[in-house]
């Protein structure tokens, strides 16, 4: 089955700096890679996703890159703000009838004012 | 719309007790999931369902059971609770279709087994 590794487990940046979180996946058949953000006391929420037929996707200050050959993908947050402080999860799956989304272990991002 | 509703929010169990975590969604989603979140360990898939009457195991199903008798409800049953089941449990749902794969999560149920 799929296994997703995520690094780093914690990340502290100064407001305005960039943050990068990296994930690797094991199943070369996986073709869908979402990122979820979890704020304190809440359930995770999708912030951006990418499919395997695309190498990069951007949404304002957030971007995700995918390297299928190396089986890794990354989340990039530019111009970080205090409200970006949260736990971020990457995930991977094959978009088939079962749709079992397997998550990484999470990264706690702290943006210092 | 309420989205995904989980009850209870908090519960303390003694070792060996049983309980059911309730999950209901009002979005007519066909897929539903149960995850557990241990500190620093991310989200682990326990069970999932692709529709009423259909369930399947995820990564960590031992010690749990589920049922899906209706589209709306997906309860998670813990039999003979153990300290290792102390965790935060999240229910999620999605309407699988082309271009729409977003999971909507509930607020979580924090379970402590003593």
mmCIF file of C-alpha atoms in Angstrom:
data_model
loop_
_atom_site.group_PDB
_atom_site.id
_atom_site.type_symbol
_atom_site.label_atom_id
_atom_site.label_comp_id
_atom_site.label_asym_id
_atom_site.label_seq_id
_atom_site.Cartn_x
_atom_site.Cartn_y
_atom_site.Cartn_z
ATOM 1 C CA UNK A 1 0.000 0.000 0.000
ATOM 2 C CA UNK A 2 0.890 3.656 -0.167
ATOM 3 C CA UNK A 3 3.239 5.203 2.384
ATOM 4 C CA UNK A 4 3.818 8.950 2.663
ATOM 5 C CA UNK A 5 6.732 10.527 4.507
ATOM 6 C CA UNK A 6 6.708 14.218 5.392
ATOM 7 C CA UNK A 7 9.497 16.566 6.518
ATOM 8 C CA UNK A 8 10.154 18.555 8.583
ATOM 9 C CA UNK A 9 7.929 17.776 11.543
ATOM 10 C CA UNK A 10 8.214 21.373 12.789
ATOM 11 C CA UNK A 11 9.154 24.550 10.960
ATOM 12 C CA UNK A 12 9.583 28.034 12.385
ATOM 13 C CA UNK A 13 9.937 31.029 10.048
ATOM 14 C CA UNK A 14 9.907 34.779 10.357
ATOM 15 C CA UNK A 15 6.856 36.573 9.016
ATOM 16 C CA UNK A 16 7.420 37.402 5.365
ATOM 17 C CA UNK A 17 9.841 34.524 4.770
ATOM 18 C CA UNK A 18 9.053 31.457 2.678
ATOM 19 C CA UNK A 19 8.269 27.987 4.015
ATOM 20 C CA UNK A 20 8.803 24.692 2.230
ATOM 21 C CA UNK A 21 7.413 21.318 3.302
ATOM 22 C CA UNK A 22 8.449 18.141 1.497
ATOM 23 C CA UNK A 23 6.794 14.753 1.054
ATOM 24 C CA UNK A 24 7.738 11.499 -0.597
ATOM 25 C CA UNK A 25 5.389 8.696 -1.578
ATOM 26 C CA UNK A 26 6.019 5.024 -2.233
ATOM 27 C CA UNK A 27 3.364 3.894 -4.731
ATOM 28 C CA UNK A 28 4.229 4.976 -8.265
ATOM 29 C CA UNK A 29 0.572 4.437 -9.240
ATOM 30 C CA UNK A 30 -0.590 7.356 -7.038
ATOM 31 C CA UNK A 31 -1.826 10.225 -9.177
ATOM 32 C CA UNK A 32 -3.430 12.717 -6.809
ATOM 33 C CA UNK A 33 -1.606 14.753 -4.143
ATOM 34 C CA UNK A 34 -3.562 17.144 -1.913
ATOM 35 C CA UNK A 35 -2.393 19.348 0.945
ATOM 36 C CA UNK A 36 -4.539 19.966 3.998
ATOM 37 C CA UNK A 37 -4.216 22.629 6.698
ATOM 38 C CA UNK A 38 -5.348 21.960 10.250
ATOM 39 C CA UNK A 39 -5.911 24.827 12.641
ATOM 40 C CA UNK A 40 -5.997 24.245 16.368
ATOM 41 C CA UNK A 41 -9.055 22.293 17.489
ATOM 42 C CA UNK A 42 -10.440 21.835 13.987
ATOM 43 C CA UNK A 43 -10.516 19.209 11.274
ATOM 44 C CA UNK A 44 -8.150 19.518 8.301
ATOM 45 C CA UNK A 45 -9.163 21.580 5.270
ATOM 46 C CA UNK A 46 -7.902 21.324 1.702
ATOM 47 C CA UNK A 47 -5.672 24.208 0.628
ATOM 48 C CA UNK A 48 -4.297 22.993 -2.706
ATOM 49 C CA UNK A 49 -3.975 19.796 -4.725
ATOM 50 C CA UNK A 50 -2.147 18.552 -7.785
ATOM 51 C CA UNK A 51 -2.576 15.680 -10.198
ATOM 52 C CA UNK A 52 0.239 13.651 -11.676
ATOM 53 C CA UNK A 53 -0.188 15.134 -15.152
ATOM 54 C CA UNK A 54 0.881 18.547 -13.831
ATOM 55 C CA UNK A 55 4.320 19.520 -12.497
ATOM 56 C CA UNK A 56 3.353 22.655 -10.626
ATOM 57 C CA UNK A 57 0.254 24.455 -9.426
ATOM 58 C CA UNK A 58 -0.044 27.853 -7.798
ATOM 59 C CA UNK A 59 -2.776 29.618 -5.862
ATOM 60 C CA UNK A 60 -1.784 33.100 -4.677
ATOM 61 C CA UNK A 61 0.937 32.589 -2.011
ATOM 62 C CA UNK A 62 0.739 28.801 -2.098
ATOM 63 C CA UNK A 63 2.307 26.506 -4.670
ATOM 64 C CA UNK A 64 2.828 22.779 -4.974
ATOM 65 C CA UNK A 65 5.449 21.049 -7.116
ATOM 66 C CA UNK A 66 5.532 17.388 -8.122
ATOM 67 C CA UNK A 67 8.436 15.248 -9.291
ATOM 68 C CA UNK A 68 6.973 11.926 -10.426
ATOM 69 C CA UNK A 69 10.324 10.385 -11.226
ATOM 70 C CA UNK A 70 11.622 10.967 -7.714
ATOM 71 C CA UNK A 71 8.174 10.407 -6.184
ATOM 72 C CA UNK A 72 8.212 13.555 -4.147
ATOM 73 C CA UNK A 73 6.122 16.695 -3.933
ATOM 74 C CA UNK A 74 6.467 19.923 -1.998
ATOM 75 C CA UNK A 75 4.361 22.754 -0.613
ATOM 76 C CA UNK A 76 5.720 26.275 -0.914
ATOM 77 C CA UNK A 77 4.267 29.180 1.036
ATOM 78 C CA UNK A 78 5.631 32.627 0.203
ATOM 79 C CA UNK A 79 5.339 35.847 2.210
ATOM 80 C CA UNK A 80 4.217 33.917 5.274
ATOM 81 C CA UNK A 81 1.781 35.521 7.686
ATOM 82 C CA UNK A 82 0.931 34.664 11.313
ATOM 83 C CA UNK A 83 -2.381 33.150 10.167
ATOM 84 C CA UNK A 84 -0.402 30.577 8.197
ATOM 85 C CA UNK A 85 0.592 29.024 11.534
ATOM 86 C CA UNK A 86 -1.030 25.580 11.600
ATOM 87 C CA UNK A 87 -0.327 21.902 10.986
ATOM 88 C CA UNK A 88 0.024 20.967 7.321
ATOM 89 C CA UNK A 89 -0.544 17.458 5.946
ATOM 90 C CA UNK A 90 0.380 16.081 2.576
ATOM 91 C CA UNK A 91 -1.451 13.070 1.162
ATOM 92 C CA UNK A 92 -1.354 10.734 -1.803
ATOM 93 C CA UNK A 93 -3.732 8.359 -3.496
ATOM 94 C CA UNK A 94 -4.746 6.711 -6.722
ATOM 95 C CA UNK A 95 -7.909 8.268 -8.069
ATOM 96 C CA UNK A 96 -9.783 5.010 -8.458
ATOM 97 C CA UNK A 97 -13.034 3.680 -7.048
ATOM 98 C CA UNK A 98 -11.630 3.152 -3.560
ATOM 99 C CA UNK A 99 -10.059 6.623 -3.127
ATOM 100 C CA UNK A 100 -8.081 5.832 0.027
ATOM 101 C CA UNK A 101 -6.306 9.045 0.936
ATOM 102 C CA UNK A 102 -3.069 8.287 2.843
ATOM 103 C CA UNK A 103 -1.619 11.163 4.852
ATOM 104 C CA UNK A 104 1.872 12.125 5.908
ATOM 105 C CA UNK A 105 2.744 12.710 9.560
ATOM 106 C CA UNK A 106 2.214 16.474 9.436
ATOM 107 C CA UNK A 107 4.336 19.615 9.761
ATOM 108 C CA UNK A 108 3.709 22.168 12.473
ATOM 109 C CA UNK A 109 4.430 25.586 10.960
ATOM 110 C CA UNK A 110 4.995 28.554 13.252
ATOM 111 C CA UNK A 111 5.221 32.006 11.704
ATOM 112 C CA UNK A 112 6.888 34.455 14.104
ATOM 113 C CA UNK A 113 5.619 38.052 13.916
ATOM 114 C CA UNK B 1 -25.706 22.840 5.960
ATOM 115 C CA UNK B 2 -24.096 21.335 9.041
ATOM 116 C CA UNK B 3 -21.476 19.420 7.022
ATOM 117 C CA UNK B 4 -19.926 16.519 8.967
ATOM 118 C CA UNK B 5 -21.091 16.198 12.559
ATOM 119 C CA UNK B 6 -19.288 14.031 15.107
ATOM 120 C CA UNK B 7 -20.451 13.097 18.583
ATOM 121 C CA UNK B 8 -19.296 13.034 21.293
ATOM 122 C CA UNK B 9 -16.551 15.679 21.231
ATOM 123 C CA UNK B 10 -14.860 14.243 24.296
ATOM 124 C CA UNK B 11 -15.087 10.902 26.053
ATOM 125 C CA UNK B 12 -13.169 9.048 28.729
ATOM 126 C CA UNK B 13 -13.392 5.257 28.733
ATOM 127 C CA UNK B 14 -12.101 2.628 31.077
ATOM 128 C CA UNK B 15 -10.061 -0.256 29.687
ATOM 129 C CA UNK B 16 -12.374 -2.945 28.344
ATOM 130 C CA UNK B 17 -15.397 -0.689 27.849
ATOM 131 C CA UNK B 18 -17.065 -0.307 24.478
ATOM 132 C CA UNK B 19 -18.497 2.724 22.756
ATOM 133 C CA UNK B 20 -19.641 4.107 19.421
ATOM 134 C CA UNK B 21 -18.445 7.334 17.839
ATOM 135 C CA UNK B 22 -21.199 8.815 15.749
ATOM 136 C CA UNK B 23 -20.690 10.528 12.388
ATOM 137 C CA UNK B 24 -23.370 11.998 10.166
ATOM 138 C CA UNK B 25 -23.174 14.167 7.054
ATOM 139 C CA UNK B 26 -25.920 16.115 5.305
ATOM 140 C CA UNK B 27 -24.184 16.681 1.954
ATOM 141 C CA UNK B 28 -25.344 13.434 0.313
ATOM 142 C CA UNK B 29 -21.717 12.345 0.001
ATOM 143 C CA UNK B 30 -21.174 8.767 -1.077
ATOM 144 C CA UNK B 31 -17.691 8.260 0.400
ATOM 145 C CA UNK B 32 -17.038 8.397 4.152
ATOM 146 C CA UNK B 33 -13.911 7.793 6.230
ATOM 147 C CA UNK B 34 -12.659 7.402 9.767
ATOM 148 C CA UNK B 35 -9.159 8.587 10.651
ATOM 149 C CA UNK B 36 -7.316 8.688 13.941
ATOM 150 C CA UNK B 37 -4.733 11.324 14.781
ATOM 151 C CA UNK B 38 -2.052 10.555 17.324
ATOM 152 C CA UNK B 39 0.366 13.319 18.421
ATOM 153 C CA UNK B 40 3.088 13.737 15.819
ATOM 154 C CA UNK B 41 1.816 10.746 13.849
ATOM 155 C CA UNK B 42 -0.461 12.307 11.284
ATOM 156 C CA UNK B 43 -3.784 10.872 10.197
ATOM 157 C CA UNK B 44 -4.169 7.116 9.919
ATOM 158 C CA UNK B 45 -7.084 5.644 7.973
ATOM 159 C CA UNK B 46 -9.136 3.205 10.068
ATOM 160 C CA UNK B 47 -12.073 2.309 7.819
ATOM 161 C CA UNK B 48 -13.808 3.797 4.839
ATOM 162 C CA UNK B 49 -17.022 3.339 2.878
ATOM 163 C CA UNK B 50 -17.774 4.026 -0.789
ATOM 164 C CA UNK B 51 -21.532 3.844 -0.299
ATOM 165 C CA UNK B 52 -24.334 2.483 1.848
ATOM 166 C CA UNK B 53 -23.760 -1.174 2.668
ATOM 167 C CA UNK B 54 -20.085 -1.132 1.580
ATOM 168 C CA UNK B 55 -17.167 -0.795 3.990
ATOM 169 C CA UNK B 56 -13.481 -1.663 3.816
ATOM 170 C CA UNK B 57 -10.414 -1.632 6.035
ATOM 171 C CA UNK B 58 -7.857 1.135 6.025
ATOM 172 C CA UNK B 59 -4.329 1.206 7.506
ATOM 173 C CA UNK B 60 -5.197 0.532 11.175
ATOM 174 C CA UNK B 61 -8.553 -1.318 11.463
ATOM 175 C CA UNK B 62 -7.775 -3.638 14.401
ATOM 176 C CA UNK B 63 -9.980 -3.013 17.426
ATOM 177 C CA UNK B 64 -12.643 -1.152 15.461
ATOM 178 C CA UNK B 65 -15.797 -1.917 13.529
ATOM 179 C CA UNK B 66 -17.985 0.172 11.252
ATOM 180 C CA UNK B 67 -21.323 -0.022 9.492
ATOM 181 C CA UNK B 68 -22.943 2.042 6.757
ATOM 182 C CA UNK B 69 -26.666 1.368 6.705
ATOM 183 C CA UNK B 70 -27.542 4.820 5.315
ATOM 184 C CA UNK B 71 -25.794 7.379 3.121
ATOM 185 C CA UNK B 72 -25.734 9.895 5.984
ATOM 186 C CA UNK B 73 -24.348 7.864 8.899
ATOM 187 C CA UNK B 74 -21.038 6.086 9.440
ATOM 188 C CA UNK B 75 -20.604 5.067 13.105
ATOM 189 C CA UNK B 76 -17.292 3.738 14.445
ATOM 190 C CA UNK B 77 -17.503 1.061 17.120
ATOM 191 C CA UNK B 78 -14.712 0.430 19.643
ATOM 192 C CA UNK B 79 -14.893 -2.956 21.309
ATOM 193 C CA UNK B 80 -12.836 -3.647 24.450
ATOM 194 C CA UNK B 81 -11.160 -0.247 24.593
ATOM 195 C CA UNK B 82 -7.380 -0.218 25.153
ATOM 196 C CA UNK B 83 -4.997 2.641 26.092
ATOM 197 C CA UNK B 84 -3.538 2.410 22.574
ATOM 198 C CA UNK B 85 -6.874 3.693 21.259
ATOM 199 C CA UNK B 86 -6.431 7.017 23.039
ATOM 200 C CA UNK B 87 -6.484 9.453 20.145
ATOM 201 C CA UNK B 88 -8.451 12.108 18.297
ATOM 202 C CA UNK B 89 -10.835 10.584 15.782
ATOM 203 C CA UNK B 90 -11.915 12.373 12.626
ATOM 204 C CA UNK B 91 -14.754 11.464 10.332
ATOM 205 C CA UNK B 92 -14.665 12.773 6.759
ATOM 206 C CA UNK B 93 -16.750 12.549 3.627
ATOM 207 C CA UNK B 94 -16.582 13.391 -0.069
ATOM 208 C CA UNK B 95 -18.693 13.159 -3.176
ATOM 209 C CA UNK B 96 -16.411 11.335 -5.580
ATOM 210 C CA UNK B 97 -16.714 12.630 -9.099
ATOM 211 C CA UNK B 98 -14.386 13.906 -11.775
ATOM 212 C CA UNK B 99 -12.544 16.979 -10.553
ATOM 213 C CA UNK B 100 -14.015 16.891 -7.044
ATOM 214 C CA UNK B 101 -12.047 14.945 -4.481
ATOM 215 C CA UNK B 102 -12.090 17.253 -1.467
ATOM 216 C CA UNK B 103 -12.584 15.620 1.908
ATOM 217 C CA UNK B 104 -14.795 17.489 4.364
ATOM 218 C CA UNK B 105 -13.756 16.700 7.927
ATOM 219 C CA UNK B 106 -15.715 16.846 11.141
ATOM 220 C CA UNK B 107 -14.382 18.688 14.193
ATOM 221 C CA UNK B 108 -13.060 15.516 15.801
ATOM 222 C CA UNK B 109 -13.784 13.337 18.833
ATOM 223 C CA UNK B 110 -11.130 13.160 21.550
ATOM 224 C CA UNK B 111 -11.092 9.761 23.237
ATOM 225 C CA UNK B 112 -9.061 8.873 26.322
ATOM 226 C CA UNK B 113 -8.832 5.279 27.544
ATOM 227 C CA UNK B 114 -7.645 4.890 31.133
#
